[in-house]
Structure formats: structure tokens, C-alpha cells
Amino acid sequence: MKKITLTGLKPTGSLTLGNYIGSISQMVKMQDEYKNYLFIADMHAITVPNDREALHKNIKDFIALYLACGIDPKKNVIYLQSDIEYIPSISWLLECNTYYGELSRMIQFKEKSKQNANFSVGLLTYPVLMATDILVVDADYVPVGIDQKQHVELTRDIAIRFNNRYGEVFKIPEPLITKVGTKVNDLVDPTKKMSKTEENPKGVIGLLDPPEVARKKIMSATTDSEMSIKYNPETKPGISNLISIYSALTDTSISDVEAKFKDANYGEFKRNVADVVCEFLERIQKRYHELVDSEEIEEILRNGANEVRELAKKKYEVMRKQIGLYR
Ligand code: LTN
């Protein structure tokens, strides 16, 4: 039996080339190895205020883009969190087995609650909702970035506690710290990561950027005053970042990229990077447009929701029984 993984995507900001190279392309490579559940964590997106239209558009865009990038609906159960009506009920049962102290100690909570004095209670209880997501599908592994590791550890604590109090209900999951693909940095400030919530759009290539816009961003990317196309993130962050992008999209090693462009100037090199990026964007955007309002996506989400709803219903019924919530 294949081990089970669960990946949650919070539909905020817009997906970037950095998300593709660093994460989505890795998921595509790994999709045969496990039984994967992949869901849009839309209920997690509303812990902070969110615009209705933007949220709805993001939900659809995220799904269509992941599929367009090569996530295979036959190898991943894909669903929308808010389609699973048992999740909030389960979350409540878990909340009553979670301590206020545990939640208030979460690093992400401490940071985010500092940014706005009027934060919602949801910002505090969010890790329990995440625990629910994980425990409902009996995930063995939860691929997460290092920033979410603490939440998976809390999930383990909650699950172990619940099992001890009420009987074996949950499988104990493990965080799988994902081997990130190449990290892509911002084109204007190449010492920081390309972020899907960055304010200055010049530094970020969106997966839905018109290719000509992306080309301009690459042509005006920050470089350095030397003339050599050499990989050294410390001394040449701009050029190194462009080398990384070219290397990842063409599946060429860094040293082969250096060799290929050893006699090129920065302008020529940038043109080549731009060509590769534009070709990639054109390809995935074509597929994105076919998918985004299609019956195909509707069906994928319907099937995914049906499968996970059954799992969630079963868990909920067992939990109710064990706790004593029944007639
Ligand atoms: N908290 C995650 C999104 C997320 C998630 C999950 C990830 C919600 N539920 C369950 C893994 C498993 C984030 O902020 N990226």
C-alpha cells in the first residue's frame, strides 16, 4: 500500500514562477510515489480579511494552474476544503482537546497577531483546522515548508492526546520537509525570495503574466557590473538567479548553463532566459485557459469532494461516539 500524503494550498496572492520551480515541479515529479491528497485551503484564507471576488478567482486559478503545470488528477485526489462540511465540526471536537497555551505559542500566530491588533479568533485556532485537514485523510506524511513544521508537530500532539483520551481514532502523521527545488529570487532585489504576495510586481513573474510582460521583467532584472555569466549567489545574486531559472526550466545543470553562455553578454543571456520563460508561460497558460471554466475541473472537484467527504463523515461519526455525543 502506498503511503498517504496531504498537501494544502492557501489561495492567497498569485502563483509565481518561483512557486512553480521551487514547489509545483517537485510535486509533479513525486506524484507517483504516494497516494496524494491535494486541496485548496480556502477556509484558511479567511483568517485575515479577504476580498470576495479575489478569493473566488484565486480558488479557480490555483486549481487550474496546478493542473496546467502537470499535477495529474488521476494521481491526486483534488478537492476544495470548504466543500467538506464535516471539517468544521471535526475541528471543533479537536479544539476542545487543544490548549489555549499551545495555540498562543505558535510562531506564525505570534507574528501575524502582532501585525494587526484586531486579529480574528480564527487566526489563533487555524492550526487546529489544519490538524483536521491532516487527520481526516489519515495522512502518513505532510509535505510542508519549514514554516509549517510546528503546525504538523502540534497535529501529532493533538492526535496522540485524542487517541489516549478516547481510543485509537487517528493515525499519527509526520512532517515531510520538502526538498525544495531551486529557490527563485526576486528580479529587482535578488537577495530576497520571489514572493506571491510581493508588492512590487516588477520583481515577480506571475504564472498568468502575459509573456511579453514577463520578458520585460527579465530584460530589466537587476544584475551586476561585471560581464561574466557565473553562478555565485553571494557575489552575483542577480545573474545566479537567472541561471537558476534557465537551469530549472530547461533541465540543464548550472555548469552546463555557464558553459553554454560563457561568451555571451548579459543582454544575450537575458534574451535566452526570457525566451525559455515565455515558452513555458505560453504552454501552461494555454492549458490554464482550457481548464479554468471547464466541466473537467468541476468534475475533478466533485469527485475529490465526494471521496474526502466520506472519509470525513466516518471520522466525525467515530469521534462523536468516542466522546459521547450521541443519542
Ligand atoms: N497552513 C498551510 C496551508 C494548509 C496545509 C494544511 C498544509 C492548511 N491545511 C494541511 C498542509 C496540510 C499554509 O499556510 N501554507
XYZ file of C-alpha atoms and ligand atoms in Angstrom:
342
model
C 0.000 0.000 0.000
C 1.234 3.434 -0.906
C 1.791 5.903 1.912
C -0.614 8.830 2.018
C 0.393 12.473 1.702
C -1.676 15.594 2.132
C -0.779 18.985 0.717
C -2.772 22.137 1.441
C -2.541 25.268 -0.672
C -3.692 28.551 0.735
C -5.230 30.514 -2.159
C -3.785 33.937 -1.385
C -1.621 36.101 -3.618
C -0.963 34.825 -7.108
C 1.207 31.903 -8.115
C 4.642 32.773 -9.421
C 7.430 31.228 -11.408
C 9.104 30.765 -8.013
C 6.197 28.599 -6.822
C 6.458 26.505 -9.967
C 10.206 25.955 -9.887
C 10.503 25.629 -6.097
C 7.457 23.533 -5.353
C 4.922 22.597 -8.052
C 7.529 20.986 -10.334
C 8.755 18.912 -7.363
C 5.205 17.768 -6.640
C 4.803 16.746 -10.255
C 7.960 14.629 -10.005
C 6.789 12.986 -6.770
C 3.203 12.272 -7.691
C 3.715 8.574 -8.467
C 5.382 7.725 -5.209
C 2.476 8.241 -2.808
C -1.287 8.393 -2.698
C -1.702 12.159 -2.675
C -4.470 14.348 -1.412
C -4.204 17.913 -2.629
C -6.636 20.552 -1.522
C -7.265 24.260 -1.676
C -7.292 25.524 1.901
C -9.875 28.201 1.257
C -11.139 28.240 4.830
C -7.601 29.010 5.930
C -7.532 32.024 3.638
C -10.197 33.839 5.659
C -8.343 34.037 8.970
C -7.452 37.524 7.748
C -9.875 39.778 5.807
C -10.219 38.743 2.183
C -11.952 40.237 -0.810
C -14.772 38.013 -2.068
C -14.077 38.321 -5.809
C -10.326 37.921 -5.378
C -10.750 34.847 -3.200
C -13.107 33.170 -5.631
C -10.842 33.915 -8.587
C -7.826 32.612 -6.683
C -9.521 29.340 -5.837
C -10.214 28.658 -9.502
C -6.862 29.943 -10.702
C -4.904 27.834 -8.240
C -6.610 24.617 -9.270
C -6.393 25.331 -12.991
C -2.735 26.327 -12.716
C -1.677 23.296 -10.688
C -3.338 21.078 -13.272
C -1.821 23.071 -16.133
C 1.618 22.650 -14.545
C 1.288 18.881 -14.652
C -0.474 17.812 -11.467
C -2.359 14.739 -12.620
C -5.921 14.347 -11.322
C -5.564 10.571 -11.654
C -2.663 10.578 -9.205
C -4.018 13.178 -6.777
C -7.350 13.467 -5.056
C -8.038 17.159 -5.583
C -10.673 18.992 -3.559
C -11.824 22.250 -2.088
C -11.710 22.346 1.697
C -14.990 24.238 2.120
C -16.798 21.514 0.137
C -16.253 19.146 3.051
C -18.917 20.173 5.536
C -17.698 17.840 8.283
C -14.375 19.615 8.600
C -15.519 22.485 10.849
C -17.389 20.036 13.089
C -14.334 17.847 13.482
C -12.232 20.902 14.063
C -14.457 21.887 16.980
C -14.080 18.474 18.581
C -10.319 18.823 18.260
C -10.328 22.399 19.556
C -11.853 21.158 22.755
C -8.822 18.912 23.096
C -6.274 21.608 22.381
C -4.910 24.056 24.933
C -5.048 27.796 24.526
C -1.396 27.846 25.590
C -0.386 25.569 22.739
C -2.055 27.751 20.136
C -0.849 31.042 21.541
C 2.717 29.715 21.397
C 2.641 29.031 17.643
C 5.294 31.155 15.945
C 3.097 32.055 12.988
C 0.311 33.177 15.308
C 2.672 35.316 17.352
C 3.992 37.014 14.239
C 0.673 37.573 12.497
C -1.207 38.727 15.575
C 1.423 41.426 16.059
C 0.662 42.886 12.647
C -2.911 43.839 13.491
C -4.403 44.434 16.929
C -7.838 43.274 15.762
C -6.982 39.769 14.621
C -9.709 37.130 14.433
C -10.041 34.126 16.731
C -9.594 32.077 13.557
C -6.006 33.229 13.358
C -5.464 31.561 16.728
C -7.378 28.342 16.057
C -6.130 27.921 12.486
C -3.622 25.169 13.389
C -6.485 23.016 14.673
C -8.264 23.363 11.346
C -5.005 22.309 9.722
C -4.800 19.323 12.087
C -8.302 18.386 10.955
C -7.286 18.501 7.296
C -4.407 16.165 8.022
C -6.147 13.718 10.356
C -9.269 13.323 8.211
C -7.392 11.657 5.354
C -5.125 9.569 7.636
C -2.049 11.185 6.134
C 1.272 9.462 6.774
C 3.261 12.420 5.529
C 2.562 16.110 5.290
C 4.930 17.827 2.866
C 5.476 21.299 4.254
C 7.969 24.099 4.238
C 9.878 24.670 7.448
C 7.428 27.421 8.494
C 4.594 24.882 8.808
C 6.555 22.184 10.631
C 5.421 23.415 14.029
C 1.790 23.048 12.969
C 2.328 19.434 11.945
C 4.008 18.753 15.285
C 1.007 20.247 17.045
C -1.202 17.983 14.923
C 0.720 14.986 16.245
C 0.296 16.169 19.838
C -3.434 16.670 19.372
C -3.872 13.290 17.672
C -1.894 11.433 20.337
C -3.856 13.177 23.077
C -7.177 12.356 21.435
C -6.193 8.715 20.970
C -5.163 8.483 24.628
C -8.364 10.049 25.888
C -10.905 8.401 23.638
C -9.301 5.401 21.914
C -7.350 4.949 18.702
C -9.020 7.185 16.162
C -6.160 8.912 14.372
C -3.063 7.914 12.509
C -0.072 9.966 13.694
C 1.319 11.943 10.751
C 4.862 13.076 10.112
C 6.054 16.290 8.528
C 7.948 15.734 5.304
C 10.215 18.693 4.913
C 10.081 19.019 1.192
C 13.278 19.029 -0.694
C 12.672 22.357 -2.313
C 13.503 22.650 -5.928
C 15.635 25.562 -6.943
C 14.792 28.684 -4.962
C 13.917 31.565 -7.256
C 14.587 35.098 -6.072
C 13.026 38.451 -6.810
C 14.200 40.017 -10.076
C 14.514 43.536 -8.663
C 16.023 42.545 -5.311
C 17.670 39.178 -5.996
C 18.741 38.773 -2.372
C 15.149 38.006 -1.341
C 12.802 35.233 -2.360
C 10.303 35.726 -5.217
C 7.076 36.033 -3.246
C 3.483 35.566 -4.321
C 2.454 38.471 -2.095
C 5.234 40.902 -3.093
C 4.094 44.495 -3.635
C 6.443 45.436 -6.465
C 5.303 43.360 -9.479
C 8.468 44.098 -11.452
C 10.439 41.601 -9.405
C 7.939 38.787 -9.688
C 6.891 36.671 -12.656
C 3.304 35.575 -12.232
C 2.278 32.313 -13.889
C -0.508 34.322 -15.509
C 1.655 37.260 -16.593
C 1.344 37.933 -20.325
C 4.596 36.544 -21.776
C 5.606 39.957 -23.141
C 5.308 41.453 -19.667
C 7.435 38.650 -18.260
C 10.002 39.268 -20.973
C 10.319 42.924 -19.979
C 10.767 41.981 -16.334
C 13.595 39.626 -17.196
C 15.272 42.071 -19.541
C 15.306 44.680 -16.759
C 16.270 42.276 -13.947
C 18.965 43.531 -11.588
C 22.418 42.108 -12.406
C 25.908 43.409 -11.550
C 28.653 45.455 -13.134
C 30.794 42.505 -14.202
C 30.429 40.707 -17.507
C 30.634 37.042 -16.606
C 27.761 34.586 -16.513
C 28.917 32.680 -13.452
C 26.902 31.162 -10.636
C 27.682 32.688 -7.264
C 24.626 33.653 -5.221
C 26.757 35.565 -2.693
C 28.556 37.917 -5.051
C 26.319 37.729 -8.130
C 22.766 37.193 -6.862
C 21.051 38.609 -9.963
C 22.900 36.585 -12.578
C 22.811 33.483 -10.368
C 19.052 33.802 -10.088
C 18.674 33.990 -13.874
C 20.993 30.992 -14.260
C 18.801 29.071 -11.785
C 15.649 29.908 -13.703
C 17.169 28.859 -17.020
C 18.614 25.706 -15.489
C 15.308 24.660 -13.899
C 13.103 25.316 -16.917
C 15.419 23.579 -19.393
C 16.562 20.800 -17.035
C 20.191 21.779 -17.647
C 22.834 21.733 -14.898
C 24.198 25.050 -13.606
C 27.653 24.304 -15.019
C 26.208 23.473 -18.431
C 24.358 26.789 -18.415
C 27.591 28.599 -17.523
C 29.424 26.796 -20.314
C 26.717 27.483 -22.858
C 26.795 31.232 -22.168
C 30.485 31.709 -21.417
C 30.935 34.084 -24.347
C 27.549 35.775 -24.166
C 26.930 39.233 -22.745
C 24.216 39.941 -20.191
C 21.770 41.179 -22.836
C 22.081 37.991 -24.900
C 21.833 35.811 -21.842
C 18.726 37.613 -20.610
C 17.114 37.209 -24.036
C 17.674 33.476 -23.815
C 16.252 33.291 -20.306
C 13.256 35.352 -21.442
C 12.673 33.011 -24.416
C 12.602 29.975 -22.162
C 10.309 31.647 -19.619
C 7.920 32.905 -22.325
C 7.729 29.497 -23.939
C 6.923 27.952 -20.564
C 4.267 30.574 -19.768
C 2.612 30.208 -23.166
C 2.396 26.465 -22.744
C 0.847 26.452 -19.275
C -1.433 29.417 -19.952
C -2.917 27.688 -22.976
C -3.835 24.736 -20.792
C -4.986 27.048 -17.976
C -7.473 28.785 -20.296
C -8.869 25.452 -21.481
C -9.353 24.335 -17.897
C -10.351 27.291 -15.798
C -14.082 27.387 -16.511
C -14.400 23.828 -17.749
C -16.659 20.982 -16.799
C -13.436 18.982 -16.422
C -12.432 20.932 -13.301
C -15.955 20.766 -11.940
C -15.844 17.025 -12.226
C -12.408 16.708 -10.646
C -13.542 18.749 -7.643
C -16.850 16.919 -7.360
C -15.120 13.544 -7.326
C -12.494 14.763 -4.879
C -15.105 16.193 -2.526
C -17.162 13.011 -2.656
C -14.192 10.870 -1.736
C -12.984 13.064 1.117
C -16.480 13.771 2.433
C -16.915 10.040 3.008
C -13.651 9.869 4.956
C -14.567 12.935 6.991
C -18.051 11.663 7.744
C -16.648 8.392 9.051
C -14.122 10.165 11.259
C -16.759 12.506 12.586
C -19.101 9.680 13.487
C -16.343 7.744 15.253
C -15.251 10.856 17.158
C -18.794 11.632 18.271
C -19.213 8.080 19.527
C -15.930 8.072 21.387
C -16.609 11.409 23.027
C -20.173 10.520 23.997
C -22.008 12.855 21.645
C -24.800 10.585 20.574
C -28.431 9.884 21.316
N -1.099 26.212 6.602
C -0.713 25.959 5.227
C -1.862 25.510 4.385
C -2.512 24.309 4.937
C -1.994 22.979 4.993
C -2.989 22.193 5.592
C -0.794 22.401 4.590
C -3.744 24.260 5.501
N -4.041 22.986 5.879
C -2.791 20.830 5.796
C -0.605 21.054 4.807
C -1.610 20.267 5.391
C -0.122 27.254 4.648
O -0.301 28.297 5.210
N 0.566 27.146 3.561
